[in-house]
Coordinates of C-alpha atoms in Angstrom, one line a residue:
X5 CA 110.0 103.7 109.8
X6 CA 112.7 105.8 111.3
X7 CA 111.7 108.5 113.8
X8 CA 114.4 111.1 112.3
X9 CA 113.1 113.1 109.3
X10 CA 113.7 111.6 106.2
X11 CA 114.7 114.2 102.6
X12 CA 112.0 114.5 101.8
X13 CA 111.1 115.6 97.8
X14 CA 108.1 114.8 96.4
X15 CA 108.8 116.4 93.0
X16 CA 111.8 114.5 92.1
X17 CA 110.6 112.4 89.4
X18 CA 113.8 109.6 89.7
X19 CA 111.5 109.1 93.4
X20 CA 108.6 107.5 90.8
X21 CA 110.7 106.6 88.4
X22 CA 112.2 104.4 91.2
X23 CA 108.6 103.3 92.3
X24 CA 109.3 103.5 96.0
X25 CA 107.7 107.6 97.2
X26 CA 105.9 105.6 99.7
X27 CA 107.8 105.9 102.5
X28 CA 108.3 109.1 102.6
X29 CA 104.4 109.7 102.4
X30 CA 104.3 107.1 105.2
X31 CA 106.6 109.4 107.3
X32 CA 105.0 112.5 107.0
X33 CA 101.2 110.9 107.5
X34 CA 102.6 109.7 111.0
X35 CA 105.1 112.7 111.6
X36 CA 104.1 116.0 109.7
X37 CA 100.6 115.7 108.0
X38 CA 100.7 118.9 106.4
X39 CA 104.6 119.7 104.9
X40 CA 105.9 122.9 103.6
X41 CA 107.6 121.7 100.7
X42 CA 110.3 124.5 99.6
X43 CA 109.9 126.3 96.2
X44 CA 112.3 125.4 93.4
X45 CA 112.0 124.6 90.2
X46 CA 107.9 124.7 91.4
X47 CA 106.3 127.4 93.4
X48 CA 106.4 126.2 97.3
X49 CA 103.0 124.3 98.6
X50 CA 101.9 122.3 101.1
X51 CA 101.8 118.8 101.4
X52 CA 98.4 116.5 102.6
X53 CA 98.6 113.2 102.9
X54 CA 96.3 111.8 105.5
X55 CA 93.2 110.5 103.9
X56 CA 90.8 112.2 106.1
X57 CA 92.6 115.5 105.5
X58 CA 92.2 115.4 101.6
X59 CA 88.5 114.1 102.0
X60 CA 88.3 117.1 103.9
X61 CA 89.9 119.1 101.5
X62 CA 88.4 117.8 98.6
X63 CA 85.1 118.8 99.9
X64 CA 85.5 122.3 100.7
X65 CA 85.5 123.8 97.4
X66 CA 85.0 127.2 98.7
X67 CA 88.1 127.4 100.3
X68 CA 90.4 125.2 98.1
X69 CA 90.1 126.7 94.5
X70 CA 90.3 124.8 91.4
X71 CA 90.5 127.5 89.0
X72 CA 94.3 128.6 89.0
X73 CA 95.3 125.0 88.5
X74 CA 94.8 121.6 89.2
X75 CA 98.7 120.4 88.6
X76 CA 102.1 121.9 90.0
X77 CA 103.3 124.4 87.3
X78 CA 106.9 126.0 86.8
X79 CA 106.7 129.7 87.6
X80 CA 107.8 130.5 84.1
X81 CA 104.8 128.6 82.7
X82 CA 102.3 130.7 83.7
X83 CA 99.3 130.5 84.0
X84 CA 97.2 127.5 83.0
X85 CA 95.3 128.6 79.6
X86 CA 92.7 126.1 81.0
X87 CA 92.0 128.7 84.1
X88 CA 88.6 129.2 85.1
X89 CA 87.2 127.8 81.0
X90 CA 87.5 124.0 81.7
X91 CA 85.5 121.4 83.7
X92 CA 88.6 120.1 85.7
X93 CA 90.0 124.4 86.2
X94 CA 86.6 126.3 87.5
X95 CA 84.9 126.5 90.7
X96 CA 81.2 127.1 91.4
X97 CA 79.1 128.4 89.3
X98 CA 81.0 128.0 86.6
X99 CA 82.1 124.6 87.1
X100 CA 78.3 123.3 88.0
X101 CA 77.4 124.8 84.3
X102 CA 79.6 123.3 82.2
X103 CA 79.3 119.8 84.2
X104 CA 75.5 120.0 83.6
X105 CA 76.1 120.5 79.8
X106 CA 78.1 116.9 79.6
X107 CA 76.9 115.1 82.8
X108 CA 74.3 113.3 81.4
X109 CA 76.7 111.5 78.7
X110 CA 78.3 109.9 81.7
X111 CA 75.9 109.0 83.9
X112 CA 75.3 105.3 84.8
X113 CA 72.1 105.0 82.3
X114 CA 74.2 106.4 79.2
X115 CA 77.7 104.4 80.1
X116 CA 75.3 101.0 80.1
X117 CA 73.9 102.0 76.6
X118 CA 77.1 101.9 75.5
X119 CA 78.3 99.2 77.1
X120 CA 78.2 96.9 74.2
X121 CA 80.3 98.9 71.6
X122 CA 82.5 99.4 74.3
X123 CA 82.6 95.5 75.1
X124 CA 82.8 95.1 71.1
X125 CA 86.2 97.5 71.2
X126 CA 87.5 95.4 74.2
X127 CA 87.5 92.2 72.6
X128 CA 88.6 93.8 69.3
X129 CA 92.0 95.3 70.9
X130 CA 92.5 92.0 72.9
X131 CA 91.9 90.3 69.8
X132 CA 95.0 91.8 67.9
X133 CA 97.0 91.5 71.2
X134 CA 96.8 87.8 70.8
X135 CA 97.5 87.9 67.0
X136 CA 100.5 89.6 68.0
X137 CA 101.5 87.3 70.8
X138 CA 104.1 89.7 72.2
X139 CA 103.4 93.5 73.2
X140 CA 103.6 96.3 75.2
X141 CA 101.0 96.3 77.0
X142 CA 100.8 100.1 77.7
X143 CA 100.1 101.3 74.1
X144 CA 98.7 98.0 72.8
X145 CA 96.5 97.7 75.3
X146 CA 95.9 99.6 78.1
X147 CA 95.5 103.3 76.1
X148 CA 93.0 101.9 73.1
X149 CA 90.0 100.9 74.7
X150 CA 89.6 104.2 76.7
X151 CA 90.9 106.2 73.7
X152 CA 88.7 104.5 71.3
X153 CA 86.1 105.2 73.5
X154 CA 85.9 108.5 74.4
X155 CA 86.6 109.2 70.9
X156 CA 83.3 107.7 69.9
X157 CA 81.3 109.5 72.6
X158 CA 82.9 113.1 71.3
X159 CA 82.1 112.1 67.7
X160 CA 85.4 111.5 66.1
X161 CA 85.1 109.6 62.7
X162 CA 86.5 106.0 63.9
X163 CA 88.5 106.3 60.5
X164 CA 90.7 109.5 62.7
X165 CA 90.8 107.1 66.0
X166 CA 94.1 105.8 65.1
X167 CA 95.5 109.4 64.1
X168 CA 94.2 110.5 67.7
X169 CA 96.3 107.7 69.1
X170 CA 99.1 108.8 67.9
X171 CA 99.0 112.1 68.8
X172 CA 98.5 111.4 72.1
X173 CA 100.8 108.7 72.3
X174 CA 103.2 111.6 71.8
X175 CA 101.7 114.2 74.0
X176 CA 101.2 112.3 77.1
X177 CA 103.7 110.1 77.2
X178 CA 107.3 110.4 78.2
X179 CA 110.1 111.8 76.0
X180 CA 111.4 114.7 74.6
X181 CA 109.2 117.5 75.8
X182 CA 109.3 119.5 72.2
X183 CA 107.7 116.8 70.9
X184 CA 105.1 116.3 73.1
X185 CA 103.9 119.9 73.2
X186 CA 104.2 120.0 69.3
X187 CA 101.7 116.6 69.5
X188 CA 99.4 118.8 72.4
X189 CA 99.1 121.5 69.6
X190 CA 98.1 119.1 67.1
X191 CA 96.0 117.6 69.4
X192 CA 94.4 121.3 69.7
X193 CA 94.2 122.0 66.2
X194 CA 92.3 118.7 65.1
X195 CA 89.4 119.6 67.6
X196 CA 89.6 123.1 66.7
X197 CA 88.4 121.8 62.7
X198 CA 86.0 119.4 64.3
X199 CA 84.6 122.0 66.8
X200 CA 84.2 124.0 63.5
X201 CA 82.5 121.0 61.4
X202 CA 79.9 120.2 64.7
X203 CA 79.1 123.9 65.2
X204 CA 77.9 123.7 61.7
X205 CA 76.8 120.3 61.5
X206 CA 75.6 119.4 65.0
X207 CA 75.3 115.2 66.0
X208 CA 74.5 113.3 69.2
X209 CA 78.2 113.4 70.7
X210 CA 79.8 115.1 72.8
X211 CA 81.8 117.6 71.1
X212 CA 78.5 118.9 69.2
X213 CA 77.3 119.3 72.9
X214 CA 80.3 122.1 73.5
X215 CA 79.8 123.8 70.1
X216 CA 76.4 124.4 70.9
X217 CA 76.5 125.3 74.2
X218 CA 74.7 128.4 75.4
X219 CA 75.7 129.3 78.7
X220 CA 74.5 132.4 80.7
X221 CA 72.8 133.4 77.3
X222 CA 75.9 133.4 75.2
X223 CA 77.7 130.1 73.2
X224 CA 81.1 129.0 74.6
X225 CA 84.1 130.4 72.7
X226 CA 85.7 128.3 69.9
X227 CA 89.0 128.7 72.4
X228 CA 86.6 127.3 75.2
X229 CA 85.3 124.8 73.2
X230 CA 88.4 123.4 72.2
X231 CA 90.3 123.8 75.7
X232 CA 87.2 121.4 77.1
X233 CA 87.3 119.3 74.1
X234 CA 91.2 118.3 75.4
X235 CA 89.9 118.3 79.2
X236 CA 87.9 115.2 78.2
X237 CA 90.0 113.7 75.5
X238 CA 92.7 113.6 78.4
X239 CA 90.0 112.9 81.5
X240 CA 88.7 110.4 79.1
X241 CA 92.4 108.3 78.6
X242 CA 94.9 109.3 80.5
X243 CA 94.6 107.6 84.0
X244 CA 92.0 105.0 82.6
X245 CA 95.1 104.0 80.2
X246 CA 98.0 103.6 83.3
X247 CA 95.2 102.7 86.0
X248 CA 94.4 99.1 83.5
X249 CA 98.4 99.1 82.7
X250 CA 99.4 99.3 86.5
X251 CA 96.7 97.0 87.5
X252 CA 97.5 94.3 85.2
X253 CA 100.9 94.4 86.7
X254 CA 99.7 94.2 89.9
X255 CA 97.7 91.2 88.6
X256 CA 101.1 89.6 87.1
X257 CA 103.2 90.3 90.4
X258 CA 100.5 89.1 92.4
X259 CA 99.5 86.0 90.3
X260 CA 97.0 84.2 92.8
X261 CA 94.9 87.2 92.7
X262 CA 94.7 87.1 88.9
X263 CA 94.1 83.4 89.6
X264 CA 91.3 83.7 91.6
X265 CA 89.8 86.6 89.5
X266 CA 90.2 83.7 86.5
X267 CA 88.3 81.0 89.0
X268 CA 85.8 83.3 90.3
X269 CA 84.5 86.3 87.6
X270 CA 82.0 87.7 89.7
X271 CA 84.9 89.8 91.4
X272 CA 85.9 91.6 88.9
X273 CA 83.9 94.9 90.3
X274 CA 86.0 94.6 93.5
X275 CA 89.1 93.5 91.3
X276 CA 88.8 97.0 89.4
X277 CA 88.5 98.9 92.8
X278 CA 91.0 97.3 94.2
X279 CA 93.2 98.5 91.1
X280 CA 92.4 101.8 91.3
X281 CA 93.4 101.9 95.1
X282 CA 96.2 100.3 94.3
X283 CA 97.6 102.1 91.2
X284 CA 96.2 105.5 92.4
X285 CA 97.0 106.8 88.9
X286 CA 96.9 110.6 89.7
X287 CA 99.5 111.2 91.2
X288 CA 98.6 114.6 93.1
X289 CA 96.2 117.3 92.4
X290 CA 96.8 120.9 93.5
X291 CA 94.4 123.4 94.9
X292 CA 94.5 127.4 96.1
X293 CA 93.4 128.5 99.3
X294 CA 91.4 131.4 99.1
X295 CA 91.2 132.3 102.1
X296 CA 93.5 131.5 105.3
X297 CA 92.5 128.1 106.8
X298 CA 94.3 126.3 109.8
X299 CA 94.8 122.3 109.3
X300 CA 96.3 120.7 112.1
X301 CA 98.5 123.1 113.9
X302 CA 99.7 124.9 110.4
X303 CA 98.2 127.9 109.1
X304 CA 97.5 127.8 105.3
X305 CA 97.2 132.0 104.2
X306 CA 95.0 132.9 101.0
X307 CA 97.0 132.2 97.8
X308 CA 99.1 128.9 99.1
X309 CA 99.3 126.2 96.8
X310 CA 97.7 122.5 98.2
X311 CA 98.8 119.4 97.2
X312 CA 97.4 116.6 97.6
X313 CA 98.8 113.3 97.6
X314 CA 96.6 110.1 96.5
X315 CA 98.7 107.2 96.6
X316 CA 99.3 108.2 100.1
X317 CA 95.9 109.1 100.8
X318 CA 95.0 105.3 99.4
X319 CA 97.7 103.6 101.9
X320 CA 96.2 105.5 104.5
X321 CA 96.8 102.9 107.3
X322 CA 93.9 104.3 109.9
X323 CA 91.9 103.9 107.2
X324 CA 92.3 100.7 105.0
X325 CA 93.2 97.5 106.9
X326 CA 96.7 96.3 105.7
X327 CA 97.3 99.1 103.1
X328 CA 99.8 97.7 101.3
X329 CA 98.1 94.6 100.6
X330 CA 96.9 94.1 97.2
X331 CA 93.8 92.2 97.5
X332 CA 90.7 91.7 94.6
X333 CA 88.6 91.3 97.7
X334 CA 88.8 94.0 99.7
X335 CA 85.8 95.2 100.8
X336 CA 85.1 97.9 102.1
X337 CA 87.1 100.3 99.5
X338 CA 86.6 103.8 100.2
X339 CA 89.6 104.8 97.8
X340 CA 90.1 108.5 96.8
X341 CA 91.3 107.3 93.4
X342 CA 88.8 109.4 91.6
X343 CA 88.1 112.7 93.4
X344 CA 85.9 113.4 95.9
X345 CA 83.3 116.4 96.3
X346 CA 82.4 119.0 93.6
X347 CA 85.2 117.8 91.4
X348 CA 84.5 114.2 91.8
X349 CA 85.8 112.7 88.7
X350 CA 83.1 113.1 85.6
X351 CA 84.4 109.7 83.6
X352 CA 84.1 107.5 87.0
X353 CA 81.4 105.2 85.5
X354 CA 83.0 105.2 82.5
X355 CA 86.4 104.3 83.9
X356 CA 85.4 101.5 85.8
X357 CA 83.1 99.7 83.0
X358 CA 86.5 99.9 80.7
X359 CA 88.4 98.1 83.3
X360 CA 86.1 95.4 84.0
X361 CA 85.5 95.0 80.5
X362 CA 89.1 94.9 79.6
X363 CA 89.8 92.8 82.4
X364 CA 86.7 90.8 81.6
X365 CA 87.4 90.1 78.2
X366 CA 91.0 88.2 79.3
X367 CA 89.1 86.3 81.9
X368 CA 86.6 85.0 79.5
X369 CA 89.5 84.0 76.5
X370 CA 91.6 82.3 79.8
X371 CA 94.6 84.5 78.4
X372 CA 97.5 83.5 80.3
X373 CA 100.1 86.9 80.4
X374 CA 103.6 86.7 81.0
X375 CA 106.4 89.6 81.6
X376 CA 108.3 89.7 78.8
X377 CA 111.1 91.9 80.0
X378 CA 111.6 94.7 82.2
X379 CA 108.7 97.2 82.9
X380 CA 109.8 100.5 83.2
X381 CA 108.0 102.8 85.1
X382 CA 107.4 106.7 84.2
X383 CA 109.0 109.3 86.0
X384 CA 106.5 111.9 86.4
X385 CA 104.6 113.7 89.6
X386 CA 101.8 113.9 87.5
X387 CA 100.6 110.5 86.9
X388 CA 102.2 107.1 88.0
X389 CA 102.3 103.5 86.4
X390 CA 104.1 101.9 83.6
X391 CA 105.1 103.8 80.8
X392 CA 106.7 100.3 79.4
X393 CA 104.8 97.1 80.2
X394 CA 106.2 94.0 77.7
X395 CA 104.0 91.0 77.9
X396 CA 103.4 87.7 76.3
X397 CA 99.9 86.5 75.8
X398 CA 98.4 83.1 74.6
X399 CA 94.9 82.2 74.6
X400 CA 94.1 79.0 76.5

């Protein structure tokens, strides 16, 4: 690591694209923990990477604010709609009321009930992955099973599944950015006739839940309704789908793990850990300070924007022996993958039974997986992983 300064830019997205932003977070964990990263194109912010400094972070919700956005934003955006109405954009109390309204859909007891039509959807998309033979396993894969999922825990008739697909094939993946807003605002619309349909017509899902919702002594808005609706259609497949996709190309480019996964099931639970640590699928997540706090030697004034930095976070060397290592059987594997605090990721449960499931259902068909061509990766600050990942598959 050299002891000048690197450039350092965070935000470009060819740096992803590229797959190689880790040394630069290496550099600034050992040289300048907390960076001033110069406004542009995106509002200036400060840079954490240290793990112990985000766990930090993370858990002082009364100082880092969630409610004026989670993500970096152009200027010219605005606002995000989302502020202060969705689970992932509001701080206490707000955010502990509308948690409480869904919690208990994801708690450990519920995501076990479920665990069987969720196994049942894992061996059906694996199932047509093999009659295929040759995919991408991004979109063949990787985004069904969580997609299919949380679509049947928010009560979407399985016979709009594979319209919901792809609209959100379109909104959240890369490509022309007309198109994927005008796929967002379809996306919207849909759950703004289904809000409508379960207000009326209430049933034992999740999107009933929200259209019934009396908080504070009033019902949520239809807007608010719909705006969390999204928050857990994305929460629900957007980092599960590139977390399985980036971990299974972990698995290929590190074959004697898959191997011993294959020999030894009973690691799968550390195997999905391990994956999450590994692919560290959120890329960063912004706060605001809300009032002046002092983090090392810098001094962080009310209104500053926070990012923080998981991958780097996750290669935290003080913390995790041999970092970049990728190893099923690490153990301990205190990864910040998944939040950590007030805003501790809802769908954690959830996420991990769809990856050992997924990951399960190969192991128990002996599916041997192949590249078949290049993966590409996507070039976005927002999320990281394959946007493209060709495979070959064949059932032993």
């Amino acid at each position: 690591m050299p002891d000048s300064a690197p450039h350092i830019d965070l935000v470009d997205p060819e740096l992803y694209s590229r797959g190689d932003p880790f040394s630069q977070w290496a550099w600034l964990r050992a040289n300048d923990p907390v960076h001033w990263h110069r406004p542009g194109e995106l509002p200036g912010f400060w840079s954490l990477t240290r793990y112990e400094d985000i766990r930090t972070a993370y858990r002082d919700a009364e100082t880092f604010s969630s409610a004026q956005g989670i993500l970096l934003r152009p200027a010219e955006h605005g606002a995000d709609p989302g502020g202060g109405r969705t689970l992932a954009l509001t701080d206490a109390p707000r955010h502990k009321q509308l948690r409480g309204l869904v919690d208990g859909w994801f708690a450990v007891r519920s995501v076990r009930a479920l665990e069987a039509e969720m196994a049942s959807i894992a061996e059906g998309v694996v199932e047509a992955a093999l009659e295929r033979g040759s995919c991408d396993f991004v979109a063949d894969v990787a985004a069904r099973v969580p997609l299919y999922v949380i679509c049947r825990m928010m009560g979407v008739p399985e016979s709009d599944w594979e319209r919901l697909y792809d609209l959100t094939s379109q909104a959240f993946a890369a490509g022309d950015p007309l198109a994927r807003r005008f796929a967002h605002l379809d996306i919207l619309g849909y759950f703004e006739a289904l809000q409508a349909d379960k207000a009326r017509n209430p049933g034992d899902d999740l999107v009933s839940v929200l259209a019934t919702a009396v908080v504070d002594g009033e019902r949520l808005s239809p807007d608010d309704v719909i705006l969390n609706c999204d928050n857990l259609l994305v929460g629900g497949t957007e980092n599960t789908r590139i977390a399985a996709a980036g971990g299974m190309l972990a698995l290929l480019e590190h074959p004697e793990q898959w191997g011993a996964v294959g020999e030894d099931p009973s690691l799968l639970p550390s195997a999905v850990e391990e994956v999450l640590r590994w692919t560290s699928t959120a890329t960063h997540i912004m706060r605001t300070a809300v009032k002046p706090v002092r983090i090392h030697d810098r001094q962080i004034e009310a209104g500053d924007k926070v990012v923080f930095w998981l991958p780097s976070a996750n290669r935290d060397e003080t913390v995790f022996d041999a970092p970049d290592v990728f190893d099923v059987r690490r153990s301990p594997n205190r990864h910040l993958s998944l939040g950590f605090g007030e805003h501790f990721c809802l769908g954690s449960m959830l996420a991990r039974v769809e990856l050992r499931l997924l990951y399960g259902e190969l192991v128990k068909r002996g599916v041997r997986i192949e590249l078949d061509g290049e993966p590409k990766l996507l070039d976005s600050i927002v999320v990281n992983g394959p946007e493209l990942l060709p495979v070959r598959l064949k059932a032993s």
